[in-house]
Amino acid sequence: MLTTCALDCFDGCSIEVDENLKLKGEKKHPITQGFLCHHMTNFHKFPRIEKATLHGKEISIDEAIKTVKDKLGKKTLFYKGSGNLGVMQGVTKLFFAQNGADLTQGSLCQGAGEAGIEEGRGACLSWSPKRVEQSDVVIIWGQNPSVTNSHVLPALKGKTVIVIDPYTTDIAKKADLHVKVKPRGDIYLAMQLSRMAYMAQMEDEEFIENRCENFDYFIDFVNAKPIVMLENRSGVCSLDVDKILSMIKGKKVSFLVGLGVQKYSFGHSVLRAIDSFAAMLGLFGKEGCGVSYIANSAFGFKSPFSVKANKVVLPLVDFGNYDLVFIQGGNPVTQSPCTPKVKEGLEKAKFVVYFGLHVNETSKMADLIIPAKTFLEKQDMKLSYGHEYIGFMPKIVENDIGISEYDLCSQLGCELKSEQEYIDEIFESNSVEKNGRYISKTYEDIPYEKEFYTDSGKFEFFDDFYDDFKEEDLNEGFYLLHAKYNKSLNSQFTTEQFLHVPVCLGLKDNQTIKLTNGTYECEYVVKNDENLRDDCMLLYSGHKDANMLTPYAKSDEGDAAIYQEMKCQIVSS
Ligand SMILES: Nc1nc2c(c(=O)[nH]1)N[C@H]1C(S)=C(S)[C@@H](COP(=O)(O)OP(=O)(O)OC[C@H]3O[C@@H](n4cnc5c(=O)[nH]c(N)nc54)[C@H](O)[C@@H]3O)O[C@H]1N2
Ligand SMILES: Nc1nc2c(c(=O)[nH]1)N[C@H]1C(S)=C(S)[C@@H](COP(=O)(O)OP(=O)(O)OC[C@H]3O[C@@H](n4cnc5c(=O)[nH]c(N)nc54)[C@H](O)[C@@H]3O)O[C@H]1N2
Ligand code: SF4
Ligand SMILES: [Mo]
């Protein structure tokens, strides 16, 4: 039987499941092309929670549901993570909204960048590997596709590849050019590129004239920035900027932009600046030309689970405010910014429920644990944030372990349509058949070929931004980079527990060092990493203390976490 990977990943793989439940990539799927990553090939090896427990004592699922009903207090928070991205995961919102719970808005992930893209293009659409195949040059900017988006790799074959990343990723090692940009420096690099492209008369006048607004303000703004200042902030010299421009001149270019560039307060402006550079060269809406980012996968689809409720900002949630905290499919203790605050809040909250698949740092702090069903055991559908193909997810396995989100919601007392009705409703709202597969209707044409989704219908250039880092902030301490690990999906599966440090510090592998962000301190076990810049350290997502030093703060736009906003100092080693 065929199903779709439920995980939070660009690739939305199509999976063949045999009678022994062995999972294999569907060979004929245009994106999956027959292979799956570590998480799916090893899926059955990871122990899951099998029984509901209340304060460590085993109870039945019925008792667990009754406990949730009893604990529904005056102040309830429904917190949903991204452990499973199936559309039916949203159904539980209906119950909690009906019962006066607070929900969340904003993002622990792509939100800042998406806000910037929406300002310029009106909507954040995906740019699939099939479109990348038609490019001559691919600029990989703050993304690590070998780990996070492996199904785009075949599309890079034979292309000129440029990587912009402060870390020497595997793809950077193989690239035609690697620009080891300063963290937080991408907006300045985008302006350098735009300014020097204008000097070289590379702008696409026709595209600017017909499809864009505000170019004159943009180019005046960029031209007013001293080159030396831009070089200093980006860490990239004009020679390298020239090299990039000569490699892309007159070529079809795809940009693969990742989370890396936007983990800062002004993350929205960074995406807007990169988009503006691409737009001035006319690199939107044409074959082989586009800017990829984590897309709004539900764009154009009806959403039966969007509800009216009081919403609190996700990265700033104060769990301690609530009588009942219900956490579904997430591990905020390690994944939300500022772990000390998260832990303090969860300790203070009157009653905490964890509804998930695996034991983790959050389940360990919960009063009640409810086991979830896996994606093989419930009916669902997946819309991908990396391509246009719709993934169906029939129920493949029947067993007594756990409960689905739909059944939980229904048994809590919510009146629901059937699962099939919800799925049909979403599917029918924006799907079309193409070459024997269903895709989102939005992608029948090349994205933005006919229109941008702004009020003017045109691309809107940016002409201002605010960066609150001062020169002196730039030279002190270390940037603490956050990236994804190949064997984990955030905190699920096999995580890595080292602080990666630059070799120049002369530390020994496995020794401990203590870091501070000025407010909190944390001890880490180190691993030397020659791929780092001398001013950077790195933690992989899923490290148990990845967020001990990240700030309790949100981006200027998009209500998103800003993991790399602060720098760290060494307290002792
Ligand atoms: N194996 C695996 N795959 C995953 C995930 C996972 O946990 N594991 N997570 C999934 C999720 S939730 C998401 S959102 C996506 C994210 O996918 P990506 O965007 O690829 O993820 P990251 O690893 O966060 O960041 C990518 C790169 O940004 C670089 N970087 C850091 N700071 C900067 C900077 O200031 N400028 C520039 N130019 N680069 C910078 C890092 O060195 C890193 O190489 O991946 C998804 N896929
Ligand atoms: N320091 C740092 N922090 C980060 C990041 C980083 O790179 N660095 N990345 C950020 C990003 S991009 C993201 S998206 C977030 C992700 O943060 P979270 O959404 O918290 O993701 P996970 O750690 O993957 O936890 C997913 C949980 O979902 C459960 N689960 C899996 N499938 C199901 C299901 O079908 N039903 C239910 N009920 N539960 C299920 C799993 O058991 C697991 O506990 O983390 C963010 N936090
Ligand atoms: S996590 Fe991503 S690459 Fe791995 S199987 Fe799922 S969709 Fe494919
Ligand atoms: Mo994410």
XYZ file of C-alpha atoms and ligand atoms in Angstrom:
676
model
C 0.000 0.000 0.000
C 1.024 3.591 -0.510
C 1.165 6.276 2.157
C 3.071 9.499 2.842
C 5.697 10.435 5.417
C 4.056 12.525 8.123
C 7.219 14.195 9.364
C 8.074 17.882 9.323
C 10.261 17.851 6.218
C 10.374 19.462 2.771
C 10.275 16.184 0.921
C 6.814 14.753 1.725
C 7.947 11.299 0.602
C 5.589 8.754 -0.878
C 6.054 5.420 0.914
C 5.348 1.847 -0.138
C 4.395 -0.308 2.829
C 4.657 -4.081 2.384
C 2.810 -6.772 4.370
C 5.599 -6.821 6.992
C 5.233 -3.044 7.356
C 8.641 -2.482 5.785
C 8.785 1.091 4.472
C 10.311 1.852 1.067
C 10.318 4.970 -1.081
C 7.898 4.867 -4.005
C 10.069 4.480 -7.121
C 7.696 6.222 -9.522
C 7.011 9.276 -7.335
C 8.575 12.291 -9.090
C 10.150 13.598 -5.876
C 10.700 10.486 -3.741
C 12.327 8.506 -6.596
C 12.521 5.338 -4.513
C 14.455 6.433 -1.449
C 13.651 7.384 2.123
C 15.870 8.911 4.784
C 17.122 7.455 8.066
C 13.942 8.302 10.013
C 11.620 6.248 7.844
C 13.951 3.349 7.083
C 14.416 2.946 10.859
C 10.934 4.017 11.930
C 9.956 0.779 13.695
C 13.191 0.641 15.709
C 12.325 3.601 17.915
C 10.479 2.709 21.109
C 7.121 4.421 21.476
C 4.819 5.097 24.382
C 2.287 2.276 24.534
C 0.208 3.025 27.631
C -1.446 6.069 29.112
C -0.053 7.018 32.517
C -1.213 9.388 35.246
C 1.626 10.419 37.572
C 3.529 7.357 36.356
C 0.680 4.915 37.008
C -0.787 3.046 34.059
C -4.412 3.921 33.258
C -6.759 3.180 30.370
C -7.279 5.597 27.477
C -10.879 6.079 28.695
C -9.599 7.127 32.108
C -7.089 9.438 30.469
C -9.858 11.124 28.463
C -12.004 11.475 31.578
C -9.042 13.051 33.389
C -8.622 15.659 30.636
C -12.343 16.514 30.865
C -12.138 16.827 34.665
C -9.103 19.079 34.470
C -10.534 21.469 31.874
C -10.225 24.537 34.028
C -10.784 28.218 33.662
C -7.439 28.574 31.942
C -6.445 25.956 29.404
C -3.673 26.086 26.826
C -3.652 23.917 23.710
C -0.086 23.693 22.390
C 0.562 21.874 19.135
C 4.032 20.966 17.914
C 4.996 19.730 14.492
C 5.725 16.048 15.177
C 3.196 15.050 12.511
C 2.177 17.451 9.736
C -0.922 15.617 8.519
C -3.926 17.889 8.023
C -6.061 15.875 10.497
C -3.688 16.793 13.323
C -5.554 20.102 13.522
C -8.862 18.517 14.473
C -8.205 18.762 18.223
C -8.238 22.545 17.926
C -12.008 22.300 17.450
C -12.486 20.797 20.897
C -10.147 23.159 22.722
C -11.496 26.283 20.989
C -15.065 25.257 21.857
C -13.989 24.941 25.468
C -12.446 28.386 25.745
C -8.790 27.322 25.639
C -5.999 29.597 24.473
C -4.357 28.499 21.244
C -1.030 29.707 19.862
C -0.051 31.883 16.914
C 3.361 32.339 15.357
C 6.132 29.862 14.825
C 9.158 28.027 16.227
C 10.301 27.538 12.681
C 9.970 29.484 9.429
C 7.653 32.320 10.591
C 9.991 35.310 10.419
C 11.141 34.552 6.876
C 7.633 33.737 5.718
C 6.409 37.128 6.968
C 9.029 38.824 4.781
C 8.127 36.754 1.748
C 4.468 37.616 2.201
C 5.324 41.316 2.303
C 7.080 41.098 -1.054
C 5.197 38.376 -2.920
C 1.869 38.238 -1.065
C 2.135 34.473 -0.522
C 4.874 31.989 0.271
C 4.715 29.318 -2.460
C 7.004 26.327 -2.804
C 9.624 25.808 -5.491
C 9.827 22.130 -6.156
C 12.908 20.038 -7.046
C 11.296 19.497 -10.466
C 11.570 23.234 -11.083
C 15.127 23.357 -9.732
C 16.028 20.751 -12.371
C 15.442 23.383 -15.048
C 17.974 25.866 -13.645
C 21.581 26.449 -14.697
C 22.726 27.709 -11.299
C 21.516 26.905 -7.781
C 22.304 29.191 -4.862
C 21.919 27.337 -1.562
C 21.530 30.073 1.006
C 21.329 29.112 4.707
C 19.934 25.686 3.911
C 21.519 22.271 4.348
C 19.756 20.074 1.791
C 22.032 17.037 2.269
C 20.403 16.736 5.700
C 17.059 18.505 5.504
C 15.897 18.266 1.908
C 17.755 15.296 0.428
C 15.257 14.780 -2.395
C 16.372 18.019 -4.036
C 19.935 16.683 -4.410
C 19.344 14.819 -7.717
C 18.136 18.128 -9.194
C 21.544 19.702 -8.502
C 23.422 17.316 -10.797
C 25.289 19.168 -13.527
C 24.398 22.602 -12.157
C 26.693 25.341 -10.959
C 26.218 25.336 -7.180
C 26.933 28.293 -4.896
C 26.596 27.863 -1.116
C 26.215 30.758 1.319
C 26.605 29.432 4.867
C 28.828 30.215 7.865
C 29.330 26.452 8.287
C 31.115 24.254 5.734
C 28.268 21.823 5.118
C 28.754 18.714 2.980
C 27.151 20.460 0.033
C 29.481 23.462 0.583
C 32.463 21.107 0.221
C 31.223 20.000 -3.188
C 30.041 23.419 -4.385
C 31.607 25.513 -7.136
C 31.762 28.408 -4.677
C 31.262 28.522 -0.907
C 30.839 31.916 0.699
C 31.369 31.552 4.455
C 29.160 34.482 5.378
C 29.078 35.985 8.879
C 26.029 34.837 10.787
C 23.386 37.566 10.676
C 25.156 38.967 7.605
C 22.897 37.765 4.795
C 20.826 40.920 4.507
C 24.018 42.896 3.945
C 25.213 40.370 1.377
C 21.873 40.599 -0.455
C 22.333 44.377 -0.581
C 25.953 44.035 -1.771
C 24.781 41.726 -4.548
C 21.963 44.079 -5.529
C 24.184 47.129 -5.504
C 26.928 45.556 -7.571
C 24.435 43.938 -9.960
C 23.003 47.419 -10.570
C 26.494 48.774 -11.226
C 26.949 45.979 -13.768
C 23.547 46.811 -15.323
C 22.268 43.307 -14.691
C 18.740 44.364 -13.710
C 15.792 43.044 -15.753
C 14.155 46.302 -16.789
C 11.128 44.708 -18.385
C 10.336 42.573 -15.341
C 10.850 45.515 -13.003
C 8.639 47.737 -15.140
C 5.787 45.273 -15.595
C 5.803 43.085 -12.512
C 7.265 45.122 -9.627
C 6.612 48.103 -7.370
C 9.043 50.320 -5.482
C 12.264 49.480 -7.346
C 13.534 53.073 -7.357
C 13.244 53.371 -3.579
C 14.925 49.999 -3.154
C 17.892 50.797 -5.336
C 18.353 54.260 -3.795
C 18.267 52.672 -0.351
C 20.816 50.033 -1.300
C 23.087 52.466 -3.151
C 23.217 54.679 -0.069
C 24.874 51.917 1.989
C 28.670 52.200 2.051
C 30.305 49.133 0.483
C 32.820 48.915 3.346
C 30.000 48.729 5.889
C 28.241 46.019 3.864
C 31.466 44.023 3.546
C 32.119 44.348 7.247
C 28.647 43.161 8.251
C 28.435 40.284 5.774
C 32.067 39.234 6.046
C 32.065 38.832 2.254
C 34.508 40.839 0.121
C 33.529 42.517 -3.146
C 35.680 40.040 -5.050
C 33.426 37.168 -3.954
C 30.316 39.216 -4.686
C 31.667 39.764 -8.209
C 32.327 36.052 -8.536
C 28.712 35.225 -7.653
C 27.419 37.793 -10.121
C 29.582 36.508 -12.942
C 28.405 32.947 -12.243
C 24.713 33.865 -12.467
C 24.767 36.509 -15.213
C 22.188 35.653 -17.881
C 21.534 32.266 -16.274
C 18.427 30.514 -14.973
C 18.851 30.583 -11.209
C 17.108 28.801 -8.338
C 17.674 29.941 -4.773
C 17.200 27.370 -1.993
C 16.824 29.498 1.108
C 16.692 27.845 4.529
C 16.003 28.733 8.114
C 19.602 29.777 8.737
C 19.293 33.304 7.355
C 16.254 34.311 9.420
C 16.784 33.190 13.019
C 17.037 36.845 14.005
C 14.726 39.660 15.120
C 14.745 41.124 11.594
C 14.423 37.717 9.872
C 11.523 38.955 7.748
C 13.715 41.664 6.214
C 16.417 39.123 5.327
C 14.020 37.113 3.170
C 12.645 40.306 1.686
C 16.166 41.434 0.759
C 17.020 38.077 -0.858
C 13.705 38.162 -2.746
C 14.416 41.740 -3.834
C 17.785 40.724 -5.275
C 16.143 37.866 -7.182
C 13.323 40.127 -8.401
C 15.657 42.833 -9.712
C 17.254 40.135 -11.883
C 13.786 39.004 -13.008
C 14.221 35.561 -11.416
C 10.559 34.856 -10.603
C 7.793 33.187 -12.587
C 10.039 31.848 -15.339
C 11.239 28.355 -16.098
C 14.170 27.453 -13.842
C 13.978 30.729 -11.901
C 12.628 30.999 -8.376
C 13.318 31.350 -4.679
C 12.477 28.337 -2.533
C 11.721 28.592 1.168
C 9.575 26.604 3.593
C 6.252 27.248 1.900
C 2.763 27.706 3.252
C 1.687 24.170 2.341
C -2.010 24.890 2.937
C -2.094 27.893 0.606
C -5.316 27.861 -1.421
C -6.855 24.992 0.577
C -9.910 25.268 2.778
C -9.119 24.833 6.413
C -11.954 23.273 8.443
C -9.911 23.480 11.637
C -9.174 27.192 11.671
C -11.004 28.382 14.747
C -11.651 31.561 16.655
C -9.841 31.540 19.986
C -7.619 33.701 22.119
C -4.106 33.174 20.798
C -0.809 33.561 22.632
C 2.512 34.048 20.851
C 4.184 30.644 20.488
C 7.788 31.467 21.382
C 6.601 33.537 24.356
C 4.068 31.093 25.810
C 4.008 31.226 29.595
C 2.939 27.704 30.579
C 2.785 28.793 34.228
C -0.349 30.848 33.506
C -2.520 27.794 33.007
C -4.564 25.306 35.000
C -4.364 22.805 32.153
C -1.639 22.639 29.520
C -2.350 20.167 26.702
C 0.718 19.497 24.524
C 0.158 17.583 21.289
C 2.961 16.419 19.002
C 5.639 18.680 20.440
C 8.561 18.765 22.833
C 8.702 22.365 24.064
C 11.213 21.614 26.830
C 13.985 21.131 24.284
C 12.471 22.849 21.214
C 10.945 26.098 22.459
C 13.335 28.970 23.047
C 14.599 29.663 26.583
C 14.320 26.242 28.228
C 14.713 27.655 31.790
C 11.486 29.643 31.316
C 9.670 26.713 29.707
C 10.598 24.404 32.584
C 9.658 26.982 35.184
C 6.283 27.433 33.495
C 5.566 23.717 33.201
C 6.450 23.237 36.878
C 4.054 26.014 37.820
C 1.171 24.923 35.555
C -1.452 23.047 37.561
C -1.786 20.054 35.224
C 0.231 19.113 32.139
C -0.833 16.607 29.486
C 1.593 15.234 26.902
C -0.030 13.585 23.884
C 2.711 12.108 21.697
C 4.561 9.098 20.363
C 7.867 9.109 22.229
C 9.194 9.621 25.732
C 11.047 12.935 25.824
C 11.986 15.812 28.125
C 8.426 17.171 27.959
C 6.693 13.851 28.632
C 8.948 13.549 31.689
C 7.434 16.745 33.097
C 3.820 15.808 32.313
C 1.192 14.668 34.840
C -0.728 12.720 32.229
C 0.731 10.972 29.183
C -1.531 9.906 26.323
C 0.021 7.702 23.630
C -0.641 8.779 20.039
C -1.139 6.541 17.031
C 1.554 6.594 14.346
C 0.855 7.849 10.835
C 0.416 4.215 9.733
C -2.460 3.713 12.167
C -4.798 6.588 11.280
C -6.296 8.235 8.242
C -4.833 11.535 7.073
C -3.527 13.622 4.167
C -0.319 15.622 3.814
C 0.319 18.860 1.980
C 4.034 19.390 1.508
C 5.978 22.598 2.112
C 8.598 21.641 -0.465
C 6.562 20.585 -3.512
C 3.068 20.526 -4.999
C 2.181 16.818 -4.680
C -0.635 15.840 -2.354
C 0.068 12.822 -0.153
C -2.663 10.433 0.895
C -2.380 8.535 4.164
C -4.840 5.678 4.532
C -5.049 3.737 7.770
C -2.738 0.765 7.167
C -2.480 -0.833 10.609
C -5.209 -1.579 13.124
C -4.121 -2.089 16.770
C -4.963 -1.184 20.378
C -2.015 1.097 21.031
C -2.713 4.803 21.511
C -5.482 6.967 20.125
C -5.728 9.141 17.027
C -6.232 12.896 17.261
C -9.641 12.478 15.622
C -10.824 9.809 18.078
C -9.464 11.732 21.038
C -11.311 14.855 19.953
C -14.499 12.922 19.359
C -14.287 11.071 22.681
C -13.664 14.317 24.522
C -17.173 15.177 23.378
C -16.684 17.197 20.218
C -19.262 16.698 17.482
C -17.364 15.942 14.300
C -17.936 15.081 10.658
C -16.320 11.833 9.535
C -12.562 11.844 8.873
C -13.221 11.155 5.193
C -15.527 14.162 4.965
C -12.878 16.502 6.372
C -10.194 15.095 4.102
C -12.480 15.347 1.046
C -13.393 18.906 1.947
C -9.753 19.976 2.122
C -8.747 17.949 -0.932
C -11.593 19.199 -3.126
C -10.986 22.826 -2.239
C -7.745 23.112 -4.246
C -6.595 19.911 -5.968
C -6.184 18.988 -9.576
C -4.911 15.905 -11.396
C -1.727 16.248 -13.409
C 0.105 13.371 -15.085
C -1.798 10.862 -12.965
C -1.017 12.512 -9.590
C -2.906 15.019 -7.534
C -1.243 18.373 -6.998
C -2.258 21.675 -5.462
C -4.096 23.773 -8.075
C -1.887 26.720 -7.142
C 0.984 24.989 -8.960
C -0.600 24.366 -12.352
C 1.501 27.294 -13.596
C 5.007 28.272 -12.616
C 4.725 30.005 -9.213
C 4.203 33.773 -9.661
C 4.161 33.397 -13.463
C 0.828 35.195 -13.741
C 0.632 37.181 -10.519
C 2.089 38.016 -7.200
C -0.433 37.793 -4.399
C 0.087 41.303 -3.028
C -2.690 43.908 -3.195
C -1.020 45.474 -6.229
C -0.511 42.063 -7.865
C 3.150 43.054 -8.209
C 6.344 42.215 -6.370
C 7.046 44.850 -3.722
C 10.712 45.715 -3.188
C 11.847 46.505 0.333
C 13.397 49.842 1.209
C 14.151 49.794 4.931
C 14.966 47.523 7.838
C 16.108 47.685 11.410
C 19.026 45.674 12.840
C 19.564 46.284 16.541
C 23.018 44.653 16.668
C 25.731 47.242 17.250
C 29.284 47.017 15.895
C 30.536 46.080 19.372
C 28.003 43.195 19.603
C 29.539 41.805 16.436
C 33.027 41.384 17.796
C 32.346 39.938 21.229
C 31.673 36.322 22.126
C 30.446 33.577 19.812
C 27.481 33.143 17.533
C 25.640 30.022 18.618
C 24.356 28.421 15.406
C 21.409 26.036 15.375
C 21.033 23.435 12.642
C 19.341 20.111 11.902
C 20.941 16.731 12.450
C 20.819 13.939 9.857
C 19.646 11.207 12.230
C 17.045 13.212 14.128
C 13.904 15.074 13.165
C 14.245 17.855 15.716
C 14.008 15.895 19.002
C 12.608 12.686 17.478
C 14.770 9.609 16.682
C 18.573 9.750 17.303
C 19.780 13.113 18.638
C 23.339 14.437 18.994
C 24.537 15.769 22.359
C 27.656 17.876 21.675
C 28.462 21.549 21.489
C 30.504 21.953 18.296
C 33.403 24.362 18.830
C 36.010 25.890 16.494
C 39.395 24.165 16.518
C 41.153 27.509 17.192
C 39.982 27.404 20.822
C 42.304 24.483 21.529
C 39.699 22.591 23.572
C 39.745 18.807 23.903
C 36.941 16.618 22.564
C 34.539 15.542 25.352
C 35.707 18.174 27.831
C 32.973 20.342 29.317
C 32.683 24.087 29.014
C 30.236 26.517 30.498
C 28.636 29.169 28.298
C 26.530 32.174 29.204
C 24.179 34.413 27.255
C 24.355 37.079 29.957
C 21.264 35.772 31.767
C 21.564 31.995 31.922
C 24.510 29.596 32.005
C 24.782 26.049 30.732
C 27.432 23.356 30.641
C 28.116 21.479 27.417
C 30.321 18.597 26.298
C 32.383 19.783 23.340
C 33.397 18.370 19.986
C 35.971 20.117 17.798
C 34.591 20.962 14.382
C 36.819 22.281 11.613
C 33.788 23.306 9.555
C 32.987 26.215 11.873
C 34.093 29.813 11.539
C 36.312 30.931 14.438
C 33.510 33.138 15.799
C 30.840 30.381 15.856
C 29.745 27.361 17.867
C 26.916 25.027 16.884
C 24.215 22.893 18.488
C 21.983 20.504 16.592
C 18.236 20.657 17.040
C 17.211 17.953 19.484
C 20.209 18.478 21.803
C 18.647 18.380 25.256
C 20.088 21.816 26.084
C 19.816 23.357 22.621
C 17.574 26.081 23.974
C 19.102 26.726 27.391
C 20.689 29.929 26.070
C 18.294 30.996 23.299
C 16.380 34.188 24.031
C 12.847 34.506 25.371
C 11.922 36.797 22.483
C 10.146 36.902 19.147
C 10.873 38.231 15.683
C 9.746 41.740 14.704
C 7.330 40.179 12.193
C 5.851 36.677 12.102
C 5.853 36.028 15.874
C 8.679 33.551 15.428
C 11.439 32.239 17.663
C 14.826 33.919 17.078
C 17.320 31.276 18.140
C 20.445 33.124 16.983
C 19.616 36.619 18.209
C 22.155 36.570 21.038
C 25.852 35.788 21.291
C 27.457 33.628 23.994
C 30.595 33.937 26.070
C 32.693 31.201 27.625
C 32.444 31.276 31.436
C 34.867 28.443 32.116
C 36.500 25.576 30.311
N 17.298 15.289 9.026
C 16.489 16.296 9.359
N 15.758 16.922 8.394
C 14.955 17.961 8.732
C 14.818 18.371 10.084
C 15.584 17.688 11.079
O 15.515 17.987 12.285
N 16.407 16.666 10.664
N 13.969 19.392 10.403
C 12.957 19.803 9.436
C 12.486 21.153 9.775
S 11.446 21.282 11.109
C 12.861 22.244 9.089
S 12.211 23.741 9.514
C 13.801 22.170 7.949
C 14.902 23.217 8.023
O 15.821 23.035 7.006
P 17.127 23.963 6.873
O 16.724 25.355 6.610
O 18.053 23.335 5.898
O 17.703 23.844 8.355
P 18.813 24.348 9.336
O 19.679 23.178 9.582
O 18.145 24.958 10.499
O 19.655 25.522 8.673
C 20.381 25.375 7.522
C 21.728 26.066 7.496
O 21.713 27.429 7.948
C 23.028 27.741 8.336
N 23.049 29.033 9.047
C 22.961 29.310 10.366
N 23.010 30.647 10.564
C 23.127 31.226 9.358
C 23.221 32.590 8.913
O 23.180 33.566 9.675
N 23.314 32.765 7.558
C 23.365 31.737 6.655
N 23.486 32.015 5.367
N 23.277 30.457 7.065
C 23.149 30.216 8.389
C 23.446 26.526 9.137
O 24.868 26.425 9.217
C 22.802 25.384 8.340
O 23.724 24.793 7.463
O 14.424 20.893 7.898
C 13.507 19.797 8.021
N 14.249 18.597 7.752
N 17.591 25.248 19.439
C 16.773 24.932 18.428
N 15.449 24.857 18.669
C 14.617 24.550 17.652
C 15.081 24.319 16.350
C 16.482 24.391 16.125
O 16.982 24.171 15.003
N 17.292 24.690 17.190
N 14.188 24.054 15.340
C 12.853 24.578 15.488
C 11.947 24.047 14.444
S 12.341 24.468 12.850
C 10.872 23.304 14.722
S 9.802 22.886 13.456
C 10.562 22.926 16.102
C 10.014 21.509 16.253
O 9.685 21.283 17.572
P 8.561 20.217 17.964
O 7.326 20.462 17.198
O 8.469 20.233 19.445
O 9.167 18.867 17.355
P 9.806 17.512 17.823
O 10.966 17.710 18.694
O 10.046 16.793 16.558
O 8.680 16.799 18.668
C 7.619 16.195 18.025
C 6.812 15.394 18.980
O 5.670 14.910 18.295
C 5.403 13.579 18.679
N 4.643 12.943 17.574
C 5.096 12.409 16.422
N 4.076 11.964 15.661
C 2.937 12.234 16.337
C 1.554 12.037 16.057
O 1.155 11.499 15.026
N 0.660 12.475 16.997
C 1.052 13.072 18.163
N 0.127 13.468 19.023
N 2.367 13.237 18.455
C 3.288 12.856 17.552
C 6.755 12.979 18.941
O 6.662 11.932 19.852
C 7.521 14.189 19.527
O 7.376 14.229 20.914
O 11.723 23.032 16.916
C 12.266 24.320 16.878
N 13.273 24.458 17.910
S 11.639 12.759 6.797
Fe 11.653 13.762 4.804
S 13.218 12.703 3.580
Fe 12.723 11.425 5.359
S 11.180 10.018 4.581
Fe 10.107 11.735 5.543
S 9.699 13.171 3.893
Fe 11.255 11.730 3.149
Mo 10.791 23.514 11.370
